[in-house]
PDB file of C-alpha atoms and ligand atoms in Angstrom:
ATOM      1  CA  MET A   3       0.000   0.000   0.000  1.00  0.00           C
ATOM      2  CA  ARG A   4       1.687   3.135  -1.234  1.00  0.00           C
ATOM      3  CA  TYR A   5      -0.690   6.004  -0.546  1.00  0.00           C
ATOM      4  CA  VAL A   6      -2.446   7.723   2.331  1.00  0.00           C
ATOM      5  CA  VAL A   7      -5.297  10.209   2.230  1.00  0.00           C
ATOM      6  CA  GLY A   8      -5.491  13.150   4.620  1.00  0.00           C
ATOM      7  CA  VAL A   9      -8.453  15.445   5.237  1.00  0.00           C
ATOM      8  CA  ASP A  10      -8.279  18.662   7.252  1.00  0.00           C
ATOM      9  CA  LEU A  11     -11.710  19.824   8.381  1.00  0.00           C
ATOM     10  CA  GLY A  12     -11.618  23.512   9.268  1.00  0.00           C
ATOM     11  CA  GLY A  13     -14.337  26.033  10.044  1.00  0.00           C
ATOM     12  CA  THR A  14     -13.573  27.897   6.799  1.00  0.00           C
ATOM     13  CA  GLN A  15     -11.730  25.438   4.555  1.00  0.00           C
ATOM     14  CA  LEU A  16     -11.764  21.765   3.858  1.00  0.00           C
ATOM     15  CA  ARG A  17      -8.521  20.327   2.432  1.00  0.00           C
ATOM     16  CA  ALA A  18      -7.627  16.862   1.226  1.00  0.00           C
ATOM     17  CA  VAL A  19      -4.441  15.216  -0.055  1.00  0.00           C
ATOM     18  CA  LYS A  20      -3.244  11.942  -1.405  1.00  0.00           C
ATOM     19  CA  ILE A  21       0.385  11.466  -0.354  1.00  0.00           C
ATOM     20  CA  ASP A  22       2.918   8.670  -0.434  1.00  0.00           C
ATOM     21  CA  ARG A  23       4.697   7.345   2.656  1.00  0.00           C
ATOM     22  CA  GLU A  24       7.467   9.928   2.323  1.00  0.00           C
ATOM     23  CA  GLY A  25       4.955  12.791   2.495  1.00  0.00           C
ATOM     24  CA  GLN A  26       5.145  13.666  -1.192  1.00  0.00           C
ATOM     25  CA  ILE A  27       1.831  15.243  -2.201  1.00  0.00           C
ATOM     26  CA  HIS A  28       0.341  13.604  -5.313  1.00  0.00           C
ATOM     27  CA  ILE A  29      -3.043  15.335  -5.280  1.00  0.00           C
ATOM     28  CA  TYR A  30      -4.181  18.344  -3.265  1.00  0.00           C
ATOM     29  CA  GLU A  31      -7.757  19.654  -3.230  1.00  0.00           C
ATOM     30  CA  ARG A  32      -9.536  22.229  -1.145  1.00  0.00           C
ATOM     31  CA  THR A  33     -12.924  23.863  -0.906  1.00  0.00           C
ATOM     32  CA  ASP A  34     -14.805  26.238   1.378  1.00  0.00           C
ATOM     33  CA  THR A  35     -16.487  24.368   4.221  1.00  0.00           C
ATOM     34  CA  ASP A  36     -20.239  24.648   3.826  1.00  0.00           C
ATOM     35  CA  VAL A  37     -20.788  24.974   7.579  1.00  0.00           C
ATOM     36  CA  ASP A  38     -24.393  26.094   7.147  1.00  0.00           C
ATOM     37  CA  SER A  39     -25.311  22.711   5.673  1.00  0.00           C
ATOM     38  CA  GLY A  40     -24.644  21.068   9.053  1.00  0.00           C
ATOM     39  CA  PRO A  41     -22.812  17.801   9.669  1.00  0.00           C
ATOM     40  CA  GLU A  42     -24.559  15.885   6.876  1.00  0.00           C
ATOM     41  CA  GLY A  43     -23.715  18.495   4.223  1.00  0.00           C
ATOM     42  CA  VAL A  44     -20.087  18.740   5.348  1.00  0.00           C
ATOM     43  CA  LEU A  45     -19.767  14.945   5.513  1.00  0.00           C
ATOM     44  CA  ARG A  46     -20.940  14.798   1.896  1.00  0.00           C
ATOM     45  CA  GLN A  47     -18.302  17.403   0.981  1.00  0.00           C
ATOM     46  CA  MET A  48     -15.659  15.295   2.730  1.00  0.00           C
ATOM     47  CA  GLU A  49     -16.784  12.133   0.972  1.00  0.00           C
ATOM     48  CA  PHE A  50     -16.628  13.940  -2.361  1.00  0.00           C
ATOM     49  CA  LEU A  51     -13.115  15.278  -1.644  1.00  0.00           C
ATOM     50  CA  ILE A  52     -11.886  11.848  -0.565  1.00  0.00           C
ATOM     51  CA  ASN A  53     -13.241  10.321  -3.764  1.00  0.00           C
ATOM     52  CA  THR A  54     -11.630  13.120  -5.786  1.00  0.00           C
ATOM     53  CA  VAL A  55      -8.135  12.654  -4.354  1.00  0.00           C
ATOM     54  CA  VAL A  56      -8.394   8.862  -4.531  1.00  0.00           C
ATOM     55  CA  GLY A  57      -9.427   9.173  -8.185  1.00  0.00           C
ATOM     56  CA  ASP A  58      -8.721   5.967 -10.077  1.00  0.00           C
ATOM     57  CA  THR A  59      -6.096   4.751  -7.579  1.00  0.00           C
ATOM     58  CA  ASP A  60      -6.645   1.090  -6.725  1.00  0.00           C
ATOM     59  CA  PRO A  61      -8.194   1.102  -3.194  1.00  0.00           C
ATOM     60  CA  ALA A  62      -5.833  -1.777  -2.348  1.00  0.00           C
ATOM     61  CA  GLU A  63      -2.973   0.770  -2.695  1.00  0.00           C
ATOM     62  CA  ILE A  64      -4.506   3.094  -0.071  1.00  0.00           C
ATOM     63  CA  VAL A  65      -3.642   2.618   3.607  1.00  0.00           C
ATOM     64  CA  GLY A  66      -6.614   4.692   4.707  1.00  0.00           C
ATOM     65  CA  VAL A  67      -7.928   8.173   5.443  1.00  0.00           C
ATOM     66  CA  GLY A  68      -6.711  10.323   8.339  1.00  0.00           C
ATOM     67  CA  ILE A  69      -8.918  13.209   9.372  1.00  0.00           C
ATOM     68  CA  GLY A  70      -8.055  16.241  11.485  1.00  0.00           C
ATOM     69  CA  THR A  71     -11.037  17.994  13.038  1.00  0.00           C
ATOM     70  CA  PRO A  72     -11.543  20.839  15.517  1.00  0.00           C
ATOM     71  CA  GLY A  73     -11.954  19.596  19.078  1.00  0.00           C
ATOM     72  CA  PRO A  74     -13.078  18.387  21.429  1.00  0.00           C
ATOM     73  CA  ILE A  75     -13.097  14.907  19.949  1.00  0.00           C
ATOM     74  CA  ASP A  76     -12.781  11.311  21.055  1.00  0.00           C
ATOM     75  CA  PRO A  77      -9.902  10.130  18.849  1.00  0.00           C
ATOM     76  CA  PHE A  78     -10.282   6.494  19.937  1.00  0.00           C
ATOM     77  CA  ALA A  79     -13.926   6.225  18.892  1.00  0.00           C
ATOM     78  CA  GLY A  80     -13.526   8.746  16.053  1.00  0.00           C
ATOM     79  CA  VAL A  81     -16.325  10.970  17.308  1.00  0.00           C
ATOM     80  CA  VAL A  82     -16.472  14.775  17.109  1.00  0.00           C
ATOM     81  CA  LEU A  83     -17.960  15.706  20.492  1.00  0.00           C
ATOM     82  CA  GLY A  84     -18.601  19.359  19.644  1.00  0.00           C
ATOM     83  CA  ALA A  85     -16.794  21.977  17.566  1.00  0.00           C
ATOM     84  CA  PRO A  86     -17.198  25.708  18.283  1.00  0.00           C
ATOM     85  CA  ASN A  87     -16.699  26.673  14.593  1.00  0.00           C
ATOM     86  CA  LEU A  88     -18.977  23.976  13.202  1.00  0.00           C
ATOM     87  CA  PRO A  89     -22.609  24.545  14.161  1.00  0.00           C
ATOM     88  CA  GLY A  90     -24.620  21.390  14.812  1.00  0.00           C
ATOM     89  CA  TRP A  91     -21.613  19.116  15.279  1.00  0.00           C
ATOM     90  CA  LEU A  92     -22.497  17.277  18.466  1.00  0.00           C
ATOM     91  CA  ASN A  93     -21.373  13.660  18.920  1.00  0.00           C
ATOM     92  CA  VAL A  94     -20.857  13.016  15.213  1.00  0.00           C
ATOM     93  CA  PRO A  95     -19.327   9.529  14.638  1.00  0.00           C
ATOM     94  CA  ILE A  96     -17.262  10.740  11.714  1.00  0.00           C
ATOM     95  CA  LYS A  97     -14.962   7.684  11.621  1.00  0.00           C
ATOM     96  CA  ALA A  98     -17.844   5.175  11.377  1.00  0.00           C
ATOM     97  CA  ILE A  99     -19.760   7.239   8.805  1.00  0.00           C
ATOM     98  CA  LEU A 100     -16.871   7.943   6.437  1.00  0.00           C
ATOM     99  CA  SER A 101     -15.354   4.485   6.611  1.00  0.00           C
ATOM    100  CA  GLU A 102     -18.735   3.006   5.712  1.00  0.00           C
ATOM    101  CA  ARG A 103     -19.265   5.431   2.827  1.00  0.00           C
ATOM    102  CA  THR A 104     -15.767   5.220   1.343  1.00  0.00           C
ATOM    103  CA  GLY A 105     -14.910   1.606   2.129  1.00  0.00           C
ATOM    104  CA  LEU A 106     -11.531   2.805   3.463  1.00  0.00           C
ATOM    105  CA  SER A 107     -10.225   2.628   7.006  1.00  0.00           C
ATOM    106  CA  VAL A 108     -10.443   5.975   8.789  1.00  0.00           C
ATOM    107  CA  GLU A 109      -8.703   7.546  11.806  1.00  0.00           C
ATOM    108  CA  VAL A 110      -9.626  10.855  13.413  1.00  0.00           C
ATOM    109  CA  GLY A 111      -7.487  13.290  15.427  1.00  0.00           C
ATOM    110  CA  ASN A 112      -7.740  16.703  17.031  1.00  0.00           C
ATOM    111  CA  ASP A 113      -6.549  19.309  14.495  1.00  0.00           C
ATOM    112  CA  ALA A 114      -3.792  20.822  16.656  1.00  0.00           C
ATOM    113  CA  ASN A 115      -2.466  17.400  17.700  1.00  0.00           C
ATOM    114  CA  VAL A 116      -2.580  16.240  14.110  1.00  0.00           C
ATOM    115  CA  ALA A 117      -0.672  19.326  12.943  1.00  0.00           C
ATOM    116  CA  GLY A 118       2.034  18.406  15.452  1.00  0.00           C
ATOM    117  CA  LEU A 119       2.159  14.937  13.982  1.00  0.00           C
ATOM    118  CA  GLY A 120       2.522  16.376  10.461  1.00  0.00           C
ATOM    119  CA  GLU A 121       5.308  18.766  11.403  1.00  0.00           C
ATOM    120  CA  TRP A 122       7.107  15.959  13.235  1.00  0.00           C
ATOM    121  CA  ARG A 123       6.884  13.406  10.437  1.00  0.00           C
ATOM    122  CA  PHE A 124       7.298  15.612   7.384  1.00  0.00           C
ATOM    123  CA  GLY A 125       8.554  19.023   8.571  1.00  0.00           C
ATOM    124  CA  SER A 126      10.974  20.513  11.071  1.00  0.00           C
ATOM    125  CA  GLY A 127      10.632  17.610  13.533  1.00  0.00           C
ATOM    126  CA  ARG A 128      11.824  14.926  11.121  1.00  0.00           C
ATOM    127  CA  GLY A 129      14.266  12.505  12.708  1.00  0.00           C
ATOM    128  CA  THR A 130      13.483  13.466  16.317  1.00  0.00           C
ATOM    129  CA  GLU A 131      11.873  11.246  18.973  1.00  0.00           C
ATOM    130  CA  HIS A 132      10.614  14.001  21.268  1.00  0.00           C
ATOM    131  CA  PHE A 133       9.101  17.014  19.575  1.00  0.00           C
ATOM    132  CA  ILE A 134       6.502  19.720  20.212  1.00  0.00           C
ATOM    133  CA  TYR A 135       4.717  21.856  17.658  1.00  0.00           C
ATOM    134  CA  VAL A 136       3.045  25.054  18.839  1.00  0.00           C
ATOM    135  CA  THR A 137       0.886  27.282  16.663  1.00  0.00           C
ATOM    136  CA  ILE A 138       0.345  30.861  17.807  1.00  0.00           C
ATOM    137  CA  SER A 139      -2.371  32.673  15.868  1.00  0.00           C
ATOM    138  CA  THR A 140      -5.892  33.628  17.016  1.00  0.00           C
ATOM    139  CA  GLY A 141      -5.439  30.933  19.690  1.00  0.00           C
ATOM    140  CA  ILE A 142      -2.561  28.747  20.828  1.00  0.00           C
ATOM    141  CA  GLY A 143      -2.593  25.018  20.141  1.00  0.00           C
ATOM    142  CA  GLY A 144      -0.133  22.247  19.648  1.00  0.00           C
ATOM    143  CA  GLY A 145       0.827  18.632  19.513  1.00  0.00           C
ATOM    144  CA  VAL A 146       3.308  16.745  21.686  1.00  0.00           C
ATOM    145  CA  ILE A 147       5.274  13.788  20.321  1.00  0.00           C
ATOM    146  CA  ILE A 148       7.074  11.700  22.951  1.00  0.00           C
ATOM    147  CA  ASP A 149       9.029   8.522  22.161  1.00  0.00           C
ATOM    148  CA  SER A 150       7.991   8.942  18.513  1.00  0.00           C
ATOM    149  CA  LYS A 151       4.295   8.798  19.406  1.00  0.00           C
ATOM    150  CA  LEU A 152       1.615  11.461  19.527  1.00  0.00           C
ATOM    151  CA  LEU A 153       0.744  12.002  23.187  1.00  0.00           C
ATOM    152  CA  LEU A 154      -3.018  11.446  23.568  1.00  0.00           C
ATOM    153  CA  GLY A 155      -3.509  10.836  27.289  1.00  0.00           C
ATOM    154  CA  HIS A 156      -6.654   9.731  29.090  1.00  0.00           C
ATOM    155  CA  LYS A 157      -9.698  10.240  26.824  1.00  0.00           C
ATOM    156  CA  GLY A 158      -7.289  11.373  24.066  1.00  0.00           C
ATOM    157  CA  ILE A 159      -7.362  14.989  25.182  1.00  0.00           C
ATOM    158  CA  ALA A 160      -3.698  15.643  26.094  1.00  0.00           C
ATOM    159  CA  GLY A 161      -1.612  18.487  24.732  1.00  0.00           C
ATOM    160  CA  GLU A 162      -3.787  21.555  25.367  1.00  0.00           C
ATOM    161  CA  VAL A 163      -0.655  23.665  25.533  1.00  0.00           C
ATOM    162  CA  GLY A 164      -2.564  26.935  25.102  1.00  0.00           C
ATOM    163  CA  HIS A 165      -4.449  26.444  28.346  1.00  0.00           C
ATOM    164  CA  MET A 166      -1.644  26.219  30.866  1.00  0.00           C
ATOM    165  CA  THR A 167      -1.967  29.098  33.303  1.00  0.00           C
ATOM    166  CA  ILE A 168       0.727  31.725  32.876  1.00  0.00           C
ATOM    167  CA  GLN A 169      -0.768  34.357  35.216  1.00  0.00           C
ATOM    168  CA  THR A 170      -3.430  33.467  37.791  1.00  0.00           C
ATOM    169  CA  ASN A 171      -5.153  36.854  37.604  1.00  0.00           C
ATOM    170  CA  GLY A 172      -4.638  37.317  33.866  1.00  0.00           C
ATOM    171  CA  PRO A 173      -7.302  37.944  31.191  1.00  0.00           C
ATOM    172  CA  LEU A 174     -10.318  35.658  30.778  1.00  0.00           C
ATOM    173  CA  CYS A 175      -9.665  32.846  28.277  1.00  0.00           C
ATOM    174  CA  GLY A 176     -12.184  31.274  25.893  1.00  0.00           C
ATOM    175  CA  CYS A 177     -11.959  28.105  28.024  1.00  0.00           C
ATOM    176  CA  GLY A 178     -13.344  29.925  31.076  1.00  0.00           C
ATOM    177  CA  ASN A 179     -10.078  30.230  33.019  1.00  0.00           C
ATOM    178  CA  TYR A 180      -7.955  33.308  33.617  1.00  0.00           C
ATOM    179  CA  GLY A 181      -4.439  33.917  32.399  1.00  0.00           C
ATOM    180  CA  CYS A 182      -4.016  30.904  30.102  1.00  0.00           C
ATOM    181  CA  TRP A 183      -1.052  31.114  27.699  1.00  0.00           C
ATOM    182  CA  GLU A 184      -3.627  31.589  24.911  1.00  0.00           C
ATOM    183  CA  SER A 185      -5.292  34.528  26.675  1.00  0.00           C
ATOM    184  CA  MET A 186      -1.861  36.126  27.290  1.00  0.00           C
ATOM    185  CA  ALA A 187       0.172  35.456  24.136  1.00  0.00           C
ATOM    186  CA  SER A 188      -2.104  34.612  21.179  1.00  0.00           C
ATOM    187  CA  GLY A 189      -2.527  37.072  18.310  1.00  0.00           C
ATOM    188  CA  THR A 190      -5.917  37.933  19.784  1.00  0.00           C
ATOM    189  CA  ALA A 191      -4.281  38.704  23.150  1.00  0.00           C
ATOM    190  CA  LEU A 192      -1.597  40.836  21.487  1.00  0.00           C
ATOM    191  CA  ALA A 193      -4.315  42.833  19.712  1.00  0.00           C
ATOM    192  CA  ARG A 194      -6.236  43.298  22.949  1.00  0.00           C
ATOM    193  CA  PHE A 195      -3.155  44.479  24.891  1.00  0.00           C
ATOM    194  CA  ALA A 196      -2.319  46.821  21.999  1.00  0.00           C
ATOM    195  CA  THR A 197      -5.827  48.300  21.954  1.00  0.00           C
ATOM    196  CA  GLU A 198      -5.609  49.043  25.692  1.00  0.00           C
ATOM    197  CA  ALA A 199      -2.082  50.460  25.418  1.00  0.00           C
ATOM    198  CA  VAL A 200      -2.907  52.666  22.433  1.00  0.00           C
ATOM    199  CA  ARG A 201      -5.912  54.102  24.289  1.00  0.00           C
ATOM    200  CA  GLU A 202      -3.742  54.864  27.304  1.00  0.00           C
ATOM    201  CA  GLU A 203      -1.021  56.521  25.196  1.00  0.00           C
ATOM    202  CA  MET A 204      -3.548  58.574  23.240  1.00  0.00           C
ATOM    203  CA  ALA A 205      -4.963  59.858  26.536  1.00  0.00           C
ATOM    204  CA  HIS A 206      -1.470  61.235  27.242  1.00  0.00           C
ATOM    205  CA  GLY A 207      -1.187  62.767  23.787  1.00  0.00           C
ATOM    206  CA  ARG A 208       1.272  60.141  22.505  1.00  0.00           C
ATOM    207  CA  PRO A 209       0.229  58.732  19.124  1.00  0.00           C
ATOM    208  CA  SER A 210       1.425  55.355  17.843  1.00  0.00           C
ATOM    209  CA  LEU A 211       1.953  54.030  14.333  1.00  0.00           C
ATOM    210  CA  ILE A 212      -0.231  51.078  15.369  1.00  0.00           C
ATOM    211  CA  THR A 213      -3.284  53.324  14.911  1.00  0.00           C
ATOM    212  CA  GLU A 214      -2.125  54.280  11.427  1.00  0.00           C
ATOM    213  CA  PHE A 215      -1.696  50.679  10.351  1.00  0.00           C
ATOM    214  CA  ALA A 216      -5.107  49.760  11.783  1.00  0.00           C
ATOM    215  CA  GLY A 217      -6.883  52.762  10.234  1.00  0.00           C
ATOM    216  CA  ALA A 218     -10.598  52.529  10.934  1.00  0.00           C
ATOM    217  CA  GLU A 219     -10.402  48.788  11.642  1.00  0.00           C
ATOM    218  CA  PRO A 220      -9.968  47.193  15.072  1.00  0.00           C
ATOM    219  CA  ILE A 221      -6.282  46.676  15.952  1.00  0.00           C
ATOM    220  CA  GLU A 222      -4.912  43.245  15.033  1.00  0.00           C
ATOM    221  CA  GLY A 223      -1.664  41.539  15.942  1.00  0.00           C
ATOM    222  CA  TRP A 224      -0.056  42.219  12.578  1.00  0.00           C
ATOM    223  CA  HIS A 225      -0.670  45.975  12.924  1.00  0.00           C
ATOM    224  CA  VAL A 226       1.509  45.874  16.033  1.00  0.00           C
ATOM    225  CA  ALA A 227       4.202  43.890  14.213  1.00  0.00           C
ATOM    226  CA  ALA A 228       4.153  46.294  11.242  1.00  0.00           C
ATOM    227  CA  ALA A 229       4.461  49.339  13.526  1.00  0.00           C
ATOM    228  CA  ALA A 230       7.279  47.670  15.478  1.00  0.00           C
ATOM    229  CA  GLU A 231       9.186  47.070  12.248  1.00  0.00           C
ATOM    230  CA  GLN A 232       9.030  50.844  11.666  1.00  0.00           C
ATOM    231  CA  GLY A 233      10.547  51.416  15.096  1.00  0.00           C
ATOM    232  CA  ASP A 234       7.360  52.533  16.872  1.00  0.00           C
ATOM    233  CA  ARG A 235       8.189  52.646  20.597  1.00  0.00           C
ATOM    234  CA  LEU A 236       4.864  51.334  21.898  1.00  0.00           C
ATOM    235  CA  ALA A 237       4.714  48.560  19.305  1.00  0.00           C
ATOM    236  CA  LEU A 238       8.270  47.500  20.140  1.00  0.00           C
ATOM    237  CA  SER A 239       7.402  47.249  23.831  1.00  0.00           C
ATOM    238  CA  LEU A 240       4.292  45.187  23.012  1.00  0.00           C
ATOM    239  CA  MET A 241       6.362  42.831  20.865  1.00  0.00           C
ATOM    240  CA  GLN A 242       8.940  42.571  23.661  1.00  0.00           C
ATOM    241  CA  ARG A 243       6.232  41.482  26.074  1.00  0.00           C
ATOM    242  CA  GLU A 244       4.808  39.076  23.461  1.00  0.00           C
ATOM    243  CA  GLY A 245       8.244  37.499  22.964  1.00  0.00           C
ATOM    244  CA  GLU A 246       8.714  37.134  26.727  1.00  0.00           C
ATOM    245  CA  LEU A 247       5.295  35.516  27.152  1.00  0.00           C
ATOM    246  CA  ILE A 248       6.027  33.058  24.357  1.00  0.00           C
ATOM    247  CA  GLY A 249       9.318  32.241  26.085  1.00  0.00           C
ATOM    248  CA  VAL A 250       7.601  31.667  29.449  1.00  0.00           C
ATOM    249  CA  GLY A 251       5.203  29.147  27.901  1.00  0.00           C
ATOM    250  CA  LEU A 252       8.034  27.384  26.088  1.00  0.00           C
ATOM    251  CA  VAL A 253       9.990  27.024  29.325  1.00  0.00           C
ATOM    252  CA  ASN A 254       6.991  25.232  30.860  1.00  0.00           C
ATOM    253  CA  LEU A 255       6.953  22.878  27.886  1.00  0.00           C
ATOM    254  CA  PHE A 256      10.723  22.235  28.173  1.00  0.00           C
ATOM    255  CA  HIS A 257      10.370  21.353  31.843  1.00  0.00           C
ATOM    256  CA  LEU A 258       7.325  19.128  31.325  1.00  0.00           C
ATOM    257  CA  TYR A 259       8.339  17.190  28.229  1.00  0.00           C
ATOM    258  CA  ALA A 260      12.074  17.699  27.554  1.00  0.00           C
ATOM    259  CA  PRO A 261      11.628  17.892  23.783  1.00  0.00           C
ATOM    260  CA  GLU A 262      14.624  17.697  21.456  1.00  0.00           C
ATOM    261  CA  CYS A 263      13.236  20.745  19.743  1.00  0.00           C
ATOM    262  CA  ILE A 264      10.092  22.849  19.504  1.00  0.00           C
ATOM    263  CA  ALA A 265       8.722  24.215  16.234  1.00  0.00           C
ATOM    264  CA  LEU A 266       6.585  27.345  16.143  1.00  0.00           C
ATOM    265  CA  GLY A 267       3.989  28.171  13.506  1.00  0.00           C
ATOM    266  CA  GLY A 268       0.983  30.466  13.083  1.00  0.00           C
ATOM    267  CA  GLY A 269       0.486  34.116  12.135  1.00  0.00           C
ATOM    268  CA  VAL A 270       2.222  35.659  15.171  1.00  0.00           C
ATOM    269  CA  ILE A 271       5.404  33.733  14.403  1.00  0.00           C
ATOM    270  CA  LYS A 272       5.797  35.591  11.093  1.00  0.00           C
ATOM    271  CA  SER A 273       7.366  38.283  13.306  1.00  0.00           C
ATOM    272  CA  MET A 274       9.935  35.907  14.781  1.00  0.00           C
ATOM    273  CA  ALA A 275      12.822  38.311  14.133  1.00  0.00           C
ATOM    274  CA  LEU A 276      11.227  40.850  16.486  1.00  0.00           C
ATOM    275  CA  LEU A 277      10.153  38.303  19.084  1.00  0.00           C
ATOM    276  CA  GLU A 278      13.176  36.025  19.245  1.00  0.00           C
ATOM    277  CA  PRO A 279      15.608  38.076  21.371  1.00  0.00           C
ATOM    278  CA  HIS A 280      12.941  38.540  24.069  1.00  0.00           C
ATOM    279  CA  MET A 281      11.804  34.932  23.854  1.00  0.00           C
ATOM    280  CA  ARG A 282      15.422  33.775  24.185  1.00  0.00           C
ATOM    281  CA  ARG A 283      16.054  36.041  27.172  1.00  0.00           C
ATOM    282  CA  ALA A 284      13.004  34.638  28.972  1.00  0.00           C
ATOM    283  CA  ILE A 285      14.237  31.114  28.241  1.00  0.00           C
ATOM    284  CA  ASN A 286      17.749  31.872  29.495  1.00  0.00           C
ATOM    285  CA  GLN A 287      16.382  33.458  32.670  1.00  0.00           C
ATOM    286  CA  ARG A 288      13.818  30.780  33.470  1.00  0.00           C
ATOM    287  CA  ALA A 289      14.773  27.392  32.051  1.00  0.00           C
ATOM    288  CA  MET A 290      16.790  25.081  34.255  1.00  0.00           C
ATOM    289  CA  PRO A 291      20.324  24.713  32.820  1.00  0.00           C
ATOM    290  CA  PRO A 292      19.949  21.308  31.101  1.00  0.00           C
ATOM    291  CA  TYR A 293      16.948  22.570  29.108  1.00  0.00           C
ATOM    292  CA  ARG A 294      18.290  25.959  28.088  1.00  0.00           C
ATOM    293  CA  ASP A 295      19.831  24.977  24.766  1.00  0.00           C
ATOM    294  CA  THR A 296      16.645  23.332  23.414  1.00  0.00           C
ATOM    295  CA  PRO A 297      16.327  24.563  19.829  1.00  0.00           C
ATOM    296  CA  VAL A 298      13.218  26.583  18.985  1.00  0.00           C
ATOM    297  CA  GLN A 299      12.745  26.693  15.243  1.00  0.00           C
ATOM    298  CA  LEU A 300      10.204  27.727  12.626  1.00  0.00           C
ATOM    299  CA  ALA A 301       7.636  25.185  11.440  1.00  0.00           C
ATOM    300  CA  GLN A 302       8.043  24.270   7.768  1.00  0.00           C
ATOM    301  CA  LEU A 303       4.728  23.006   6.433  1.00  0.00           C
ATOM    302  CA  ALA A 304       2.738  26.282   6.576  1.00  0.00           C
ATOM    303  CA  ASP A 305      -0.942  25.862   5.634  1.00  0.00           C
ATOM    304  CA  LYS A 306      -0.491  22.206   4.646  1.00  0.00           C
ATOM    305  CA  VAL A 307       0.560  21.134   8.151  1.00  0.00           C
ATOM    306  CA  GLY A 308      -2.978  20.061   9.103  1.00  0.00           C
ATOM    307  CA  VAL A 309      -3.747  18.005   6.049  1.00  0.00           C
ATOM    308  CA  LEU A 310      -0.325  16.306   5.999  1.00  0.00           C
ATOM    309  CA  GLY A 311      -0.655  15.564   9.713  1.00  0.00           C
ATOM    310  CA  ALA A 312      -4.094  14.086   9.134  1.00  0.00           C
ATOM    311  CA  ALA A 313      -2.599  11.731   6.565  1.00  0.00           C
ATOM    312  CA  ALA A 314       0.192  10.894   9.034  1.00  0.00           C
ATOM    313  CA  LEU A 315      -2.449   9.462  11.411  1.00  0.00           C
ATOM    314  CA  MET A 316      -2.539   6.435   9.095  1.00  0.00           C
ATOM    315  CA  LEU A 317       1.227   5.852   9.032  1.00  0.00           C
TER     316      LEU A 317
HETATM  317 ZN1  LIG B 418      -7.733  28.711  28.414  1.00  0.00          ZN
END
């Protein structure tokens, strides 16, 4: 069996690939997720995409279909328990349904975990045994690979790296807690801190380039990064804090899992050059000596990380 199919179910896009065992993409398809059609409509879209990428390949040559879906899920039973971006998805037995309809064996994983698996097998984690992938964009998610296996834990819900508490009295997180890494260091958090800081500075008659980049729109993380690149003082201090907060979270991950390396992806990480010195300083100040030289590198698979990781579930 030479090929594997991967499907990445997202709230906006649905992607599918047929790859070989080395991760070479033979066919890549994507479409907008028709979320309004509910689970049945989206399942039909998935079935269609799977059939498209399989094409006229002999089914005997296909190991199976790996699917990455937003959580929470039960990866053992292959059931989506509920997905915030997918209305109507409550206890959907996606593995049973799609394996029956396609005649192929199917495995299901949480999208962030699966992305970690993809980056480990085909991207910056290749050749390691202990690896963590962290994506920092609107939220913070990740996947932990220990002893060359994706860490699933009891009920298959391990690896919620974005929800470790960084500051007990910090901002409210989407999960209901306060001061999670996600609520402190995601792109959304950076934008929120920037909005507060800009308001404060304006009150003292000190304008910031951040406002110019944002224009009439609400401030976003990339406005801060763009202003910082122009040397804006406030933006630089916000990026310094962002880099430090990323470093603090990484130190927790070093101490918990002792990875050989960590790869970072997601929109916020596009500004790595600005963040890195501050991230490094936090690591050097906080990590215990044996962990301090753990490499932190950029993820390599960009927007295909999810779909390649989904396929990797079958390998
Ligand atoms: Zn949280």
